[in-house]
XYZ file of C-alpha atoms in Angstrom:
366
model
C -53.248 4.988 -126.371
C -56.439 6.051 -128.167
C -58.678 3.303 -129.486
C -58.438 3.015 -133.302
C -61.716 3.837 -135.010
C -63.195 0.977 -137.046
C -65.052 1.401 -140.345
C -66.992 -1.606 -141.682
C -67.248 -2.160 -145.443
C -70.289 -4.221 -146.434
C -72.102 -5.506 -149.483
C -75.790 -6.389 -149.625
C -77.721 -8.980 -147.606
C -77.475 -11.828 -150.153
C -73.874 -11.284 -151.230
C -72.565 -12.362 -154.631
C -68.930 -12.508 -155.717
C -68.907 -8.836 -156.778
C -70.246 -7.723 -153.388
C -67.737 -9.782 -151.354
C -64.667 -9.078 -153.502
C -65.445 -5.349 -153.705
C -65.645 -5.140 -149.901
C -62.294 -6.954 -149.495
C -60.562 -4.866 -152.172
C -61.961 -1.521 -151.016
C -60.881 -2.260 -147.424
C -57.355 -2.811 -148.796
C -57.431 0.514 -150.692
C -58.701 2.431 -147.635
C -56.169 0.849 -145.260
C -53.340 1.908 -147.626
C -54.422 5.526 -147.096
C -53.131 5.356 -143.496
C -55.679 7.862 -142.201
C -55.528 6.440 -138.683
C -58.715 4.400 -139.049
C -59.057 0.660 -139.512
C -61.212 -0.507 -142.433
C -62.688 -3.985 -142.092
C -64.476 -5.954 -144.828
C -67.603 -7.708 -143.558
C -70.482 -9.689 -145.078
C -74.184 -9.308 -144.338
C -75.165 -12.822 -145.435
C -73.957 -16.307 -146.368
C -71.346 -16.734 -149.133
C -72.476 -18.697 -152.211
C -70.522 -21.524 -153.850
C -69.121 -19.369 -156.645
C -67.690 -16.825 -154.197
C -66.333 -19.597 -151.991
C -64.512 -21.063 -155.013
C -63.037 -17.674 -156.023
C -61.772 -16.906 -152.491
C -60.265 -20.387 -152.168
C -58.669 -20.134 -155.633
C -56.836 -16.924 -154.671
C -56.152 -17.873 -151.033
C -58.226 -15.047 -149.523
C -60.173 -15.415 -146.265
C -63.902 -14.695 -146.351
C -64.932 -11.519 -144.486
C -66.463 -11.976 -141.036
C -70.244 -12.093 -140.662
C -71.912 -8.882 -139.432
C -75.707 -9.386 -139.379
C -76.565 -6.069 -137.721
C -74.857 -2.666 -137.609
C -77.066 -1.295 -134.825
C -75.317 0.437 -131.928
C -74.115 -2.042 -129.287
C -72.885 -1.698 -125.722
C -69.328 -2.144 -127.062
C -69.802 1.113 -129.026
C -70.414 3.022 -125.795
C -67.839 4.484 -123.450
C -67.348 1.857 -120.761
C -65.750 3.011 -117.509
C -63.394 0.201 -116.613
C -63.340 -0.278 -112.847
C -61.185 -2.955 -111.145
C -63.208 -5.349 -109.008
C -62.513 -5.884 -105.307
C -62.931 -9.067 -103.217
C -65.943 -9.369 -100.893
C -63.653 -9.637 -97.859
C -62.390 -6.020 -97.928
C -63.709 -3.695 -95.257
C -66.269 -0.922 -95.665
C -63.454 1.525 -94.810
C -61.202 0.240 -97.622
C -64.113 0.245 -100.084
C -64.880 3.870 -99.209
C -61.199 4.826 -99.663
C -61.154 3.255 -103.158
C -64.395 5.043 -104.103
C -62.998 8.388 -102.957
C -59.744 7.830 -104.840
C -61.443 6.781 -108.100
C -64.378 9.197 -107.743
C -66.785 6.245 -108.101
C -70.264 5.862 -106.624
C -70.478 2.116 -107.329
C -67.830 -0.519 -106.679
C -67.921 -4.011 -108.268
C -67.329 -7.007 -105.992
C -65.729 -9.764 -108.071
C -64.522 -13.324 -107.580
C -60.965 -14.404 -108.413
C -62.049 -15.477 -111.912
C -63.527 -12.039 -112.661
C -67.177 -13.079 -112.256
C -69.344 -10.331 -110.752
C -70.506 -11.232 -107.240
C -72.257 -8.012 -106.256
C -72.178 -4.223 -106.105
C -71.733 -1.762 -103.276
C -72.710 1.897 -103.610
C -72.061 5.016 -101.564
C -75.711 4.670 -100.473
C -75.022 1.178 -99.076
C -72.062 2.535 -97.109
C -74.151 5.426 -95.761
C -76.754 2.863 -94.678
C -74.071 0.878 -92.823
C -73.497 3.965 -90.627
C -77.022 5.323 -90.259
C -79.104 2.178 -89.834
C -76.973 0.131 -87.432
C -78.340 -0.282 -83.910
C -77.299 -3.911 -83.495
C -74.269 -4.460 -81.255
C -73.837 -7.961 -82.766
C -73.498 -6.681 -86.349
C -69.721 -7.323 -86.393
C -70.119 -11.013 -85.571
C -73.171 -11.466 -87.820
C -71.067 -10.120 -90.702
C -68.266 -12.628 -89.861
C -65.671 -9.857 -89.634
C -62.046 -10.927 -89.991
C -59.692 -9.802 -87.231
C -57.295 -8.589 -89.927
C -59.956 -6.084 -91.039
C -60.407 -4.844 -87.459
C -56.635 -4.372 -87.030
C -56.350 -2.452 -90.310
C -59.435 -0.279 -89.687
C -58.171 0.715 -86.233
C -54.562 1.216 -87.454
C -53.791 -1.286 -84.735
C -51.339 -4.044 -83.857
C -52.146 -7.703 -83.175
C -50.657 -8.507 -79.767
C -51.840 -12.112 -79.777
C -54.194 -14.227 -81.870
C -54.697 -15.244 -85.499
C -55.401 -12.247 -87.771
C -56.975 -14.579 -90.347
C -59.585 -15.698 -87.814
C -63.144 -14.360 -87.694
C -65.219 -12.682 -84.988
C -68.278 -14.943 -85.261
C -70.202 -14.788 -81.971
C -71.069 -12.134 -79.439
C -71.526 -8.385 -79.330
C -69.249 -5.342 -79.177
C -69.098 -3.798 -75.703
C -67.074 -1.107 -73.942
C -65.419 -2.211 -70.724
C -65.090 1.174 -69.025
C -66.890 0.322 -65.790
C -65.859 -1.657 -62.720
C -65.346 -5.438 -63.015
C -68.589 -6.060 -61.076
C -70.631 -4.061 -63.594
C -68.726 -5.532 -66.531
C -69.717 -9.048 -65.423
C -73.356 -8.010 -65.710
C -73.354 -7.004 -69.384
C -70.247 -8.636 -70.929
C -70.561 -12.296 -71.887
C -68.317 -15.050 -73.185
C -67.248 -14.522 -76.856
C -67.929 -10.747 -76.830
C -65.497 -8.214 -78.310
C -64.562 -5.748 -75.564
C -63.099 -2.268 -76.057
C -60.856 -1.467 -73.092
C -58.499 1.154 -71.728
C -55.414 0.876 -69.499
C -57.194 -0.434 -66.364
C -55.631 -3.809 -65.646
C -58.578 -5.024 -63.536
C -60.971 -4.408 -66.505
C -58.575 -6.233 -68.866
C -58.327 -9.157 -66.420
C -62.121 -9.239 -66.082
C -62.509 -9.565 -69.896
C -60.053 -12.484 -69.895
C -61.888 -14.167 -66.987
C -65.232 -13.791 -68.787
C -63.493 -15.391 -71.829
C -64.154 -12.639 -74.361
C -63.196 -13.605 -77.904
C -61.369 -10.319 -78.602
C -59.992 -7.416 -76.555
C -59.285 -4.063 -78.211
C -56.922 -2.015 -76.054
C -57.182 1.750 -76.682
C -54.482 4.465 -76.599
C -51.790 1.759 -77.081
C -52.134 0.923 -73.371
C -49.924 -1.782 -71.921
C -51.128 -5.321 -71.258
C -49.129 -7.333 -68.744
C -47.169 -10.351 -70.088
C -49.046 -12.547 -67.596
C -52.423 -11.441 -69.010
C -51.188 -11.868 -72.599
C -50.090 -15.421 -71.801
C -53.467 -16.222 -70.245
C -55.255 -14.737 -73.288
C -53.095 -16.922 -75.564
C -54.042 -20.041 -73.626
C -57.745 -19.162 -74.005
C -57.345 -18.200 -77.729
C -58.398 -14.619 -76.976
C -57.364 -12.083 -79.620
C -55.740 -8.889 -78.305
C -55.532 -5.844 -80.603
C -53.807 -2.627 -79.597
C -54.947 0.665 -81.205
C -53.646 4.234 -80.877
C -57.222 5.610 -80.851
C -59.247 6.566 -77.781
C -62.367 4.659 -76.749
C -64.828 6.973 -78.538
C -62.907 6.901 -81.854
C -62.434 3.127 -81.635
C -66.146 2.543 -81.006
C -67.001 4.857 -83.913
C -64.546 3.258 -86.347
C -64.923 -0.430 -85.562
C -68.061 -0.990 -87.674
C -66.081 0.170 -90.709
C -64.183 -3.135 -90.497
C -67.299 -5.084 -91.596
C -66.669 -6.840 -94.953
C -68.463 -5.353 -97.975
C -70.120 -8.727 -98.610
C -72.522 -7.976 -95.742
C -73.870 -4.790 -97.341
C -73.409 -5.411 -101.071
C -76.327 -5.962 -103.437
C -75.879 -9.473 -104.808
C -78.920 -10.002 -106.962
C -80.784 -10.018 -109.088
C -78.474 -7.475 -110.746
C -79.340 -5.601 -113.943
C -76.357 -6.388 -116.165
C -75.652 -6.041 -119.861
C -73.197 -7.711 -122.223
C -70.832 -6.143 -124.728
C -72.832 -7.555 -127.667
C -76.227 -6.276 -126.465
C -77.889 -3.790 -128.802
C -78.758 -0.360 -127.424
C -82.271 -0.614 -128.873
C -82.873 -3.781 -126.831
C -81.690 -2.388 -123.495
C -82.871 1.244 -123.507
C -86.303 0.367 -122.072
C -84.716 -1.632 -119.227
C -82.378 1.278 -118.432
C -85.312 3.692 -118.416
C -87.221 1.597 -115.858
C -84.277 1.027 -113.485
C -83.229 4.108 -111.518
C -79.553 3.168 -111.231
C -76.735 5.523 -112.079
C -74.357 2.771 -113.273
C -74.992 -0.551 -115.002
C -72.400 -3.386 -114.935
C -71.139 -4.753 -118.268
C -69.910 -8.332 -118.795
C -67.615 -9.586 -121.564
C -68.407 -12.642 -123.702
C -66.960 -14.931 -121.004
C -69.294 -13.459 -118.374
C -66.492 -11.584 -116.604
C -66.999 -8.063 -115.285
C -65.720 -5.456 -117.766
C -66.840 -2.090 -116.381
C -69.815 0.252 -116.044
C -71.914 2.303 -118.409
C -73.754 5.249 -116.941
C -77.146 6.622 -117.876
C -75.400 9.778 -119.121
C -72.943 7.913 -121.357
C -75.818 5.887 -122.780
C -77.009 9.035 -124.556
C -73.587 9.551 -126.123
C -73.217 6.098 -127.695
C -71.290 6.345 -130.957
C -72.892 4.869 -134.071
C -71.105 2.266 -136.152
C -69.532 3.778 -139.270
C -70.050 1.858 -142.518
C -69.186 2.003 -146.210
C -71.681 0.316 -148.543
C -70.510 -1.405 -151.716
C -72.588 -2.877 -154.576
C -75.942 -1.522 -153.298
C -77.648 1.670 -152.193
C -81.166 0.509 -151.309
C -82.401 0.089 -147.735
C -84.186 -3.214 -148.480
C -80.877 -4.792 -149.545
C -78.797 -3.319 -146.708
C -77.650 -5.025 -143.525
C -80.014 -4.915 -140.527
C -79.698 -1.834 -138.324
C -78.505 0.397 -141.198
C -80.809 3.208 -140.034
C -78.806 3.357 -136.763
C -75.392 3.384 -138.459
C -73.508 6.300 -139.963
C -72.944 5.747 -143.696
C -69.767 7.536 -144.763
C -69.350 6.263 -148.368
C -71.194 4.315 -151.073
C -69.555 2.663 -154.108
C -72.089 1.144 -156.519
C -73.071 0.441 -160.111
C -76.850 0.019 -159.662
C -79.708 2.483 -159.978
C -80.101 5.106 -157.271
C -82.030 3.745 -154.317
C -83.700 5.131 -151.200
C -80.897 5.268 -148.619
C -80.653 8.663 -146.937
C -77.689 10.093 -145.054
C -77.495 12.773 -142.383
C -74.601 14.663 -143.999
C -72.915 14.746 -147.439
C -70.835 11.660 -148.258
C -68.577 10.319 -150.988
C -70.908 8.512 -153.424
C -69.335 6.923 -156.495
C -71.810 5.409 -158.909
C -70.939 4.373 -162.468
C -72.945 2.480 -165.139
C -70.500 -0.428 -165.434
C -70.902 -4.207 -165.253
C -69.862 -4.588 -161.592
C -68.637 -2.645 -158.572
C -65.302 -4.473 -158.839
C -64.699 -2.558 -162.105
C -64.954 0.741 -160.189
C -62.638 -0.578 -157.460
C -60.178 -1.676 -160.171
C -60.175 1.892 -161.573
C -59.445 3.198 -158.085
C -56.391 0.957 -157.788
């Protein structure tokens, strides 16, 4: 469903009863026109005692306070992107990015707070810059991630456990050679050779990944269980398994966690444009008033921010107008004062009559 366009109706900065009541009444007239837009009466300053008495006497709520009509982040097109937990694998993150055509993915906590960001560049780096065989354990990779990344099956072990010590090694050589380079707590990628599988168990590896869905004898499985060794079976060959396994690393290890350049929905475009110009990011995260992640604004969408649309009542001079009026789009003016110095980009409806108050003009409209 399309978002309903809002038009704000405002009096001058130091509102009197005429200014406030005209805004309320004209909003009512405009909303009765049912043109698909929502007209909202606002005030640009504090209500005086007389106005307060009149509103109370007739049981009408005072308009909300709008001190500035400058363009805000909320007026921009925000690309809402669901956050993902930091525990998901690089492979899953990449799949989500491909599916949503996103270059940046937000990592959020359960309460919606932004924890970090991961970009396609970070994922590329995870492939190109890794020469450390212990990267899987340093990243505290969950066995569940390894199983999912390798489209595998957990033969024995706790999938919620973590690979926390040791390196990744391929056990394709003879047991004698394996004993030279494989150590206790390593993760070993193995084939169908039973003597190599038995050697990994004897060395007390923390995890064995068995390629091509090769069989493991019940006796060896039992021994692995006793030693709390995880056994994962995968349909992939040794080369594919070795190539894929680093994709199981959780995004937390590669995400950018701070300091992040973030903006809030209420931030004014004028205040943030310099920051955006200095930072060479494609997307900037946006937080709502509770500090929860809302979505992204891009550098490109920043240029297409829509101005607030306003109707001015009881004034037509810039000095009396709400702050930020030069950034807003004025679509109407209803007034009874002299002609002032407000300029508009295009022709507008301007009703000006030499009567005692703007409310008289509004009354004629009713």
